[in-house]
mmCIF file of C-alpha atoms in Angstrom:
data_model
loop_
_atom_site.group_PDB
_atom_site.id
_atom_site.type_symbol
_atom_site.label_atom_id
_atom_site.label_comp_id
_atom_site.label_asym_id
_atom_site.label_seq_id
_atom_site.Cartn_x
_atom_site.Cartn_y
_atom_site.Cartn_z
ATOM 1 C CA UNK A 1 0.000 0.000 0.000
ATOM 2 C CA UNK A 2 2.860 2.382 0.801
ATOM 3 C CA UNK A 3 4.433 1.881 -2.618
ATOM 4 C CA UNK A 4 1.089 2.368 -4.391
ATOM 5 C CA UNK A 5 0.428 5.576 -2.437
ATOM 6 C CA UNK A 6 3.923 6.813 -3.305
ATOM 7 C CA UNK A 7 3.319 6.128 -7.000
ATOM 8 C CA UNK A 8 -0.012 8.004 -6.869
ATOM 9 C CA UNK A 9 1.617 10.987 -5.152
ATOM 10 C CA UNK A 10 4.343 10.916 -7.813
ATOM 11 C CA UNK A 11 1.737 11.220 -10.578
ATOM 12 C CA UNK A 12 -0.101 13.996 -8.717
ATOM 13 C CA UNK A 13 3.089 16.014 -8.218
ATOM 14 C CA UNK A 14 3.948 15.572 -11.900
ATOM 15 C CA UNK A 15 0.516 16.842 -12.968
ATOM 16 C CA UNK A 16 0.721 19.771 -10.569
ATOM 17 C CA UNK A 17 4.215 20.820 -11.671
ATOM 18 C CA UNK A 18 3.414 20.746 -15.381
ATOM 19 C CA UNK A 19 0.152 22.625 -14.981
ATOM 20 C CA UNK A 20 1.775 25.274 -12.772
ATOM 21 C CA UNK A 21 4.501 25.760 -15.385
ATOM 22 C CA UNK A 22 1.841 26.047 -18.072
ATOM 23 C CA UNK A 23 -0.017 28.743 -16.095
ATOM 24 C CA UNK A 24 3.233 30.557 -15.288
ATOM 25 C CA UNK A 25 4.741 30.508 -18.794
ATOM 26 C CA UNK A 26 1.501 30.605 -20.751
ATOM 27 C CA UNK A 27 -0.920 33.438 -21.511
ATOM 28 C CA UNK A 28 -2.286 33.485 -17.946
ATOM 29 C CA UNK A 29 0.835 35.029 -16.370
ATOM 30 C CA UNK A 30 3.062 35.321 -19.447
ATOM 31 C CA UNK A 31 6.252 34.816 -17.410
ATOM 32 C CA UNK A 32 8.284 33.207 -20.195
ATOM 33 C CA UNK A 33 11.452 32.456 -18.250
ATOM 34 C CA UNK A 34 11.219 28.687 -17.970
ATOM 35 C CA UNK A 35 14.990 28.256 -17.755
ATOM 36 C CA UNK A 36 15.331 30.456 -14.675
ATOM 37 C CA UNK A 37 12.321 28.828 -13.006
ATOM 38 C CA UNK A 38 13.789 25.388 -13.713
ATOM 39 C CA UNK A 39 17.057 26.479 -12.108
ATOM 40 C CA UNK A 40 15.075 27.338 -8.969
ATOM 41 C CA UNK A 41 13.541 23.850 -9.065
ATOM 42 C CA UNK A 42 16.939 22.181 -9.261
ATOM 43 C CA UNK A 43 18.325 24.385 -6.510
ATOM 44 C CA UNK A 44 15.490 23.476 -4.135
ATOM 45 C CA UNK A 45 16.086 19.736 -4.653
ATOM 46 C CA UNK A 46 19.813 20.230 -4.081
ATOM 47 C CA UNK A 47 19.184 22.098 -0.808
ATOM 48 C CA UNK A 48 16.834 19.375 0.464
ATOM 49 C CA UNK A 49 19.396 16.649 -0.292
ATOM 50 C CA UNK A 50 22.217 18.571 1.398
ATOM 51 C CA UNK A 51 20.093 19.174 4.486
ATOM 52 C CA UNK A 52 19.206 15.476 4.592
ATOM 53 C CA UNK A 53 22.806 14.235 4.453
ATOM 54 C CA UNK A 54 24.596 17.034 6.339
ATOM 55 C CA UNK A 55 22.045 17.817 9.053
ATOM 56 C CA UNK A 56 19.805 14.783 9.507
ATOM 57 C CA UNK A 57 22.186 11.923 8.685
ATOM 58 C CA UNK A 58 25.408 13.677 9.781
ATOM 59 C CA UNK A 59 27.166 12.369 6.666
ATOM 60 C CA UNK A 60 28.124 15.436 4.589
ATOM 61 C CA UNK A 61 30.774 13.368 2.786
ATOM 62 C CA UNK A 62 27.956 11.656 0.872
ATOM 63 C CA UNK A 63 27.472 14.916 -1.058
ATOM 64 C CA UNK A 64 31.035 14.855 -2.433
ATOM 65 C CA UNK A 65 32.143 13.096 -5.651
ATOM 66 C CA UNK A 66 34.859 11.285 -3.712
ATOM 67 C CA UNK A 67 32.143 9.309 -1.880
ATOM 68 C CA UNK A 68 31.642 7.143 -4.984
ATOM 69 C CA UNK A 69 35.004 7.742 -6.703
ATOM 70 C CA UNK A 70 35.875 10.125 -9.500
ATOM 71 C CA UNK A 71 35.656 7.451 -12.217
ATOM 72 C CA UNK A 72 32.085 6.492 -11.395
ATOM 73 C CA UNK A 73 31.186 10.141 -10.890
ATOM 74 C CA UNK A 74 32.414 10.964 -14.402
ATOM 75 C CA UNK A 75 30.804 7.908 -16.006
ATOM 76 C CA UNK A 76 27.400 8.059 -14.320
ATOM 77 C CA UNK A 77 26.690 11.272 -12.421
ATOM 78 C CA UNK A 78 27.987 13.748 -15.002
ATOM 79 C CA UNK A 79 25.869 12.292 -17.875
ATOM 80 C CA UNK A 80 22.798 12.345 -15.602
ATOM 81 C CA UNK A 81 23.509 15.973 -14.691
ATOM 82 C CA UNK A 82 23.909 16.851 -18.378
ATOM 83 C CA UNK A 83 20.651 15.189 -19.411
ATOM 84 C CA UNK A 84 18.614 16.597 -16.503
ATOM 85 C CA UNK A 85 18.557 20.225 -17.777
ATOM 86 C CA UNK A 86 17.812 18.955 -21.281
ATOM 87 C CA UNK A 87 14.778 17.002 -20.134
ATOM 88 C CA UNK A 88 13.318 19.621 -17.789
ATOM 89 C CA UNK A 89 14.254 22.916 -19.456
ATOM 90 C CA UNK A 90 13.227 21.712 -22.917
ATOM 91 C CA UNK A 91 9.955 20.334 -21.540
ATOM 92 C CA UNK A 92 9.153 23.664 -19.880
ATOM 93 C CA UNK A 93 10.208 25.595 -22.978
ATOM 94 C CA UNK A 94 8.002 23.394 -25.164
ATOM 95 C CA UNK A 95 4.957 24.505 -23.167
ATOM 96 C CA UNK A 96 5.712 28.114 -24.170
ATOM 97 C CA UNK A 97 5.138 27.167 -27.832
ATOM 98 C CA UNK A 98 2.473 24.468 -27.508
ATOM 99 C CA UNK A 99 0.031 23.553 -24.773
ATOM 100 C CA UNK A 100 0.662 21.418 -21.726
ATOM 101 C CA UNK A 101 -1.753 18.820 -23.067
ATOM 102 C CA UNK A 102 0.222 18.364 -26.290
ATOM 103 C CA UNK A 103 3.547 18.217 -24.424
ATOM 104 C CA UNK A 104 2.120 15.603 -22.075
ATOM 105 C CA UNK A 105 0.892 13.486 -24.974
ATOM 106 C CA UNK A 106 4.260 13.676 -26.752
ATOM 107 C CA UNK A 107 5.765 12.685 -23.408
ATOM 108 C CA UNK A 108 4.031 9.306 -23.741
ATOM 109 C CA UNK A 109 6.954 8.374 -25.997
ATOM 110 C CA UNK A 110 9.256 8.404 -22.957
ATOM 111 C CA UNK A 111 8.624 4.745 -22.019
ATOM 112 C CA UNK A 112 9.601 3.762 -25.568
ATOM 113 C CA UNK A 113 12.958 5.507 -25.497
ATOM 114 C CA UNK A 114 13.485 4.287 -21.935
ATOM 115 C CA UNK A 115 12.781 0.677 -22.895
ATOM 116 C CA UNK A 116 15.232 0.829 -25.810
ATOM 117 C CA UNK A 117 17.972 2.432 -23.711
ATOM 118 C CA UNK A 118 17.368 0.029 -20.822
ATOM 119 C CA UNK A 119 17.790 -2.919 -23.161
ATOM 120 C CA UNK A 120 20.964 -1.395 -24.572
ATOM 121 C CA UNK A 121 22.337 -1.123 -21.026
ATOM 122 C CA UNK A 122 21.483 -4.739 -20.224
ATOM 123 C CA UNK A 123 17.931 -4.848 -18.835
ATOM 124 C CA UNK A 124 15.709 -7.530 -20.360
ATOM 125 C CA UNK A 125 12.105 -6.855 -21.369
ATOM 126 C CA UNK A 126 9.365 -9.315 -22.292
ATOM 127 C CA UNK A 127 8.025 -9.574 -25.857
ATOM 128 C CA UNK A 128 4.722 -8.091 -24.648
ATOM 129 C CA UNK A 129 6.587 -5.009 -23.463
ATOM 130 C CA UNK A 130 8.027 -4.550 -26.946
ATOM 131 C CA UNK A 131 4.554 -4.812 -28.477
ATOM 132 C CA UNK A 132 3.491 -1.950 -26.223
ATOM 133 C CA UNK A 133 6.582 0.007 -27.303
ATOM 134 C CA UNK A 134 5.626 -0.328 -30.981
ATOM 135 C CA UNK A 135 2.004 0.702 -30.354
ATOM 136 C CA UNK A 136 3.045 3.763 -28.351
ATOM 137 C CA UNK A 137 5.602 4.773 -30.975
ATOM 138 C CA UNK A 138 2.942 4.635 -33.705
ATOM 139 C CA UNK A 139 0.656 6.808 -31.587
ATOM 140 C CA UNK A 140 3.403 9.383 -31.064
ATOM 141 C CA UNK A 141 4.036 9.656 -34.796
ATOM 142 C CA UNK A 142 0.311 10.179 -35.501
ATOM 143 C CA UNK A 143 0.068 12.858 -32.809
ATOM 144 C CA UNK A 144 3.104 14.764 -34.093
ATOM 145 C CA UNK A 145 1.895 14.697 -37.693
ATOM 146 C CA UNK A 146 -1.543 15.879 -36.585
ATOM 147 C CA UNK A 147 -0.088 18.828 -34.651
ATOM 148 C CA UNK A 148 2.089 20.024 -37.538
ATOM 149 C CA UNK A 149 -0.776 19.656 -40.035
ATOM 150 C CA UNK A 150 -3.383 21.331 -37.826
ATOM 151 C CA UNK A 151 -1.465 24.419 -36.734
ATOM 152 C CA UNK A 152 -4.558 26.525 -36.264
ATOM 153 C CA UNK A 153 -5.748 24.296 -33.457
ATOM 154 C CA UNK A 154 -2.891 25.471 -31.263
ATOM 155 C CA UNK A 155 -3.447 29.075 -32.132
ATOM 156 C CA UNK A 156 0.070 29.647 -33.422
ATOM 157 C CA UNK A 157 2.183 29.531 -36.570
ATOM 158 C CA UNK A 158 3.872 26.476 -38.008
ATOM 159 C CA UNK A 159 7.370 27.528 -36.924
ATOM 160 C CA UNK A 160 6.260 27.864 -33.302
ATOM 161 C CA UNK A 161 4.469 24.513 -33.335
ATOM 162 C CA UNK A 162 7.446 22.770 -34.937
ATOM 163 C CA UNK A 163 9.801 24.329 -32.381
ATOM 164 C CA UNK A 164 7.543 23.222 -29.541
ATOM 165 C CA UNK A 165 7.386 19.664 -30.858
ATOM 166 C CA UNK A 166 11.154 19.534 -31.367
ATOM 167 C CA UNK A 167 11.722 20.691 -27.784
ATOM 168 C CA UNK A 168 9.174 18.173 -26.490
ATOM 169 C CA UNK A 169 10.905 15.311 -28.326
ATOM 170 C CA UNK A 170 14.339 16.452 -27.093
ATOM 171 C CA UNK A 171 12.941 16.495 -23.555
ATOM 172 C CA UNK A 172 11.637 12.941 -23.989
ATOM 173 C CA UNK A 173 15.005 11.522 -25.004
ATOM 174 C CA UNK A 174 16.868 13.562 -22.398
ATOM 175 C CA UNK A 175 14.478 12.258 -19.739
ATOM 176 C CA UNK A 176 14.929 8.677 -20.913
ATOM 177 C CA UNK A 177 18.713 8.914 -20.837
ATOM 178 C CA UNK A 178 18.599 10.432 -17.359
ATOM 179 C CA UNK A 179 16.235 7.819 -15.950
ATOM 180 C CA UNK A 180 18.131 4.832 -17.353
ATOM 181 C CA UNK A 181 21.463 6.120 -16.036
ATOM 182 C CA UNK A 182 19.877 6.816 -12.656
ATOM 183 C CA UNK A 183 18.306 3.352 -12.588
ATOM 184 C CA UNK A 184 21.725 1.892 -13.328
ATOM 185 C CA UNK A 185 23.085 3.676 -10.246
ATOM 186 C CA UNK A 186 20.341 2.791 -7.754
ATOM 187 C CA UNK A 187 19.588 -0.695 -9.166
ATOM 188 C CA UNK A 188 22.889 -1.881 -10.702
ATOM 189 C CA UNK A 189 22.058 -5.570 -10.139
ATOM 190 C CA UNK A 190 19.163 -5.316 -12.656
ATOM 191 C CA UNK A 191 21.608 -4.599 -15.492
ATOM 192 C CA UNK A 192 23.856 -7.635 -14.975
ATOM 193 C CA UNK A 193 23.010 -11.321 -14.865
ATOM 194 C CA UNK A 194 24.426 -12.205 -11.480
ATOM 195 C CA UNK A 195 27.901 -10.935 -12.300
ATOM 196 C CA UNK A 196 29.821 -8.380 -10.272
ATOM 197 C CA UNK A 197 28.513 -4.837 -10.351
ATOM 198 C CA UNK A 198 28.976 -1.456 -8.714
ATOM 199 C CA UNK A 199 27.528 -0.839 -5.265
ATOM 200 C CA UNK A 200 24.059 0.711 -5.361
ATOM 201 C CA UNK A 201 23.965 4.429 -4.556
ATOM 202 C CA UNK A 202 21.154 5.723 -2.299
ATOM 203 C CA UNK A 203 18.718 7.868 -4.325
ATOM 204 C CA UNK A 204 19.222 11.043 -2.281
ATOM 205 C CA UNK A 205 22.998 10.684 -2.502
ATOM 206 C CA UNK A 206 22.714 10.463 -6.275
ATOM 207 C CA UNK A 207 20.652 13.671 -6.243
ATOM 208 C CA UNK A 208 23.127 15.421 -3.944
ATOM 209 C CA UNK A 209 25.899 14.563 -6.411
ATOM 210 C CA UNK A 210 24.109 15.418 -9.656
ATOM 211 C CA UNK A 211 22.142 18.575 -8.859
ATOM 212 C CA UNK A 212 25.037 21.007 -8.250
ATOM 213 C CA UNK A 213 26.158 20.454 -11.830
ATOM 214 C CA UNK A 214 22.559 20.462 -13.075
ATOM 215 C CA UNK A 215 21.968 23.830 -11.375
ATOM 216 C CA UNK A 216 25.083 25.282 -12.980
ATOM 217 C CA UNK A 217 24.163 24.005 -16.443
ATOM 218 C CA UNK A 218 20.539 25.136 -16.306
ATOM 219 C CA UNK A 219 21.576 28.551 -15.007
ATOM 220 C CA UNK A 220 24.096 28.917 -17.841
ATOM 221 C CA UNK A 221 21.397 27.969 -20.346
ATOM 222 C CA UNK A 222 18.917 30.410 -18.798
ATOM 223 C CA UNK A 223 21.403 33.304 -18.774
ATOM 224 C CA UNK A 224 22.327 32.596 -22.390
ATOM 225 C CA UNK A 225 18.739 32.386 -23.685
ATOM 226 C CA UNK A 226 16.682 34.576 -21.326
ATOM 227 C CA UNK A 227 16.825 38.177 -20.136
ATOM 228 C CA UNK A 228 17.617 37.975 -16.403
ATOM 229 C CA UNK A 229 17.034 41.709 -15.890
ATOM 230 C CA UNK A 230 13.631 41.535 -17.556
ATOM 231 C CA UNK A 231 12.755 38.443 -15.516
ATOM 232 C CA UNK A 232 13.494 40.388 -12.329
ATOM 233 C CA UNK A 233 11.459 43.375 -13.490
ATOM 234 C CA UNK A 234 8.492 41.159 -14.382
ATOM 235 C CA UNK A 235 8.598 39.393 -11.023
ATOM 236 C CA UNK A 236 5.576 40.244 -8.857
ATOM 237 C CA UNK A 237 4.450 38.843 -5.485
ATOM 238 C CA UNK A 238 1.828 36.774 -7.300
ATOM 239 C CA UNK A 239 4.341 35.328 -9.758
ATOM 240 C CA UNK A 240 6.845 34.792 -6.958
ATOM 241 C CA UNK A 241 4.238 32.810 -5.025
ATOM 242 C CA UNK A 242 3.518 30.617 -8.037
ATOM 243 C CA UNK A 243 7.254 30.014 -8.548
ATOM 244 C CA UNK A 244 7.602 29.044 -4.890
ATOM 245 C CA UNK A 245 4.670 26.654 -5.244
ATOM 246 C CA UNK A 246 6.257 25.132 -8.348
ATOM 247 C CA UNK A 247 9.508 24.647 -6.408
ATOM 248 C CA UNK A 248 7.605 22.680 -3.767
ATOM 249 C CA UNK A 249 5.828 20.459 -6.284
ATOM 250 C CA UNK A 250 9.004 19.977 -8.354
ATOM 251 C CA UNK A 251 10.956 18.951 -5.252
ATOM 252 C CA UNK A 252 8.241 16.465 -4.297
ATOM 253 C CA UNK A 253 8.198 15.211 -7.884
ATOM 254 C CA UNK A 254 11.929 14.505 -7.906
ATOM 255 C CA UNK A 255 12.025 12.884 -4.469
ATOM 256 C CA UNK A 256 9.002 10.682 -5.133
ATOM 257 C CA UNK A 257 10.142 9.900 -8.675
ATOM 258 C CA UNK A 258 13.514 8.530 -7.606
ATOM 259 C CA UNK A 259 11.852 6.327 -4.973
ATOM 260 C CA UNK A 260 9.419 4.972 -7.573
ATOM 261 C CA UNK A 261 12.428 4.377 -9.832
ATOM 262 C CA UNK A 262 14.142 2.345 -7.132
ATOM 263 C CA UNK A 263 11.040 0.245 -6.517
ATOM 264 C CA UNK A 264 9.850 -0.336 -10.104
ATOM 265 C CA UNK A 265 12.763 0.307 -12.470
ATOM 266 C CA UNK A 266 13.221 2.783 -15.322
ATOM 267 C CA UNK A 267 10.590 1.663 -17.847
ATOM 268 C CA UNK A 268 7.862 1.016 -15.261
ATOM 269 C CA UNK A 269 8.555 4.378 -13.618
ATOM 270 C CA UNK A 270 8.058 6.142 -16.937
ATOM 271 C CA UNK A 271 4.853 4.212 -17.627
ATOM 272 C CA UNK A 272 3.473 5.154 -14.191
ATOM 273 C CA UNK A 273 4.447 8.763 -14.835
ATOM 274 C CA UNK A 274 2.525 8.774 -18.100
ATOM 275 C CA UNK A 275 -0.739 8.397 -16.177
ATOM 276 C CA UNK A 276 -0.498 12.176 -15.887
ATOM 277 C CA UNK A 277 -1.257 12.545 -19.607
ATOM 278 C CA UNK A 278 -5.018 12.083 -19.274
ATOM 279 C CA UNK A 279 -5.173 14.421 -16.273
ATOM 280 C CA UNK A 280 -3.144 17.183 -17.922
ATOM 281 C CA UNK A 281 -4.945 16.928 -21.254
ATOM 282 C CA UNK A 282 -8.369 17.032 -19.560
ATOM 283 C CA UNK A 283 -7.510 19.985 -17.306
ATOM 284 C CA UNK A 284 -5.791 21.864 -20.143
ATOM 285 C CA UNK A 285 -8.849 21.570 -22.379
ATOM 286 C CA UNK A 286 -11.377 22.271 -19.610
ATOM 287 C CA UNK A 287 -9.679 25.154 -17.804
ATOM 288 C CA UNK A 288 -6.680 26.459 -19.805
ATOM 289 C CA UNK A 289 -8.412 26.975 -23.146
ATOM 290 C CA UNK A 290 -6.459 24.391 -25.146
ATOM 291 C CA UNK A 291 -8.017 22.596 -28.096
ATOM 292 C CA UNK A 292 -6.760 19.147 -29.064
ATOM 293 C CA UNK A 293 -7.487 17.765 -32.562
ATOM 294 C CA UNK A 294 -9.684 14.657 -32.672
ATOM 295 C CA UNK A 295 -6.779 12.636 -34.074
ATOM 296 C CA UNK A 296 -4.686 13.478 -30.999
ATOM 297 C CA UNK A 297 -7.528 12.385 -28.710
#
């Protein structure tokens, strides 16, 4: 029951975070600085992990690369840190160009990429799982073609829609790479058939190691692509409150997500996460004024 409740809370936090970002970056508040907001999300997760290890557990050494060795840090943690900004920043940016509902539906391709990468890294999947992969891939292609062909539905021009879709797809593959590498760190025995493997790293230690670099990379991206001065000028108490709320939901999302990953594995975690698609699409259409083509539905 505890694991099921955790998985449900994971889905709820995912829905909440994406909808808050849509409201913040969309026409409602028009605060189009997704990169800077994402940096705040990463920073909040990093702070929570440091407090956990340094204050609660009295093991600050766990937050240092030397705790797992520089070789493993370079091979596993650095690639995860590199793919994290890609998956989150690009996903948030995609919602600036297309709706949260469309981004969520494109995100259903994540289990496909995750399954392929997991198999490449050594995890075995049943033939039925591969059938599901093929079906989902076909659906993703149909959705993408529908969105490019029916530009008017999204209320924008073709260049904006194409950019949004490209960012959404980049986010999918960045997310898949991140989740498979993370799964390999917290569940290394699942990627080898009884042979010797690296020692499993606790989920919060992995976060404490990866998020400093992720914060630096996302901040560099935000500074390079967004106007920091304008972002500060546009900041109001209302927007600040929404950003703070998004930091809370994003932190919960990351902490719950890595626990679900440890319990279920990479592909199953992504499939559970995709339960948010129906919720986001329904809320986006009902309350955020989005219109999804019948082919997408």
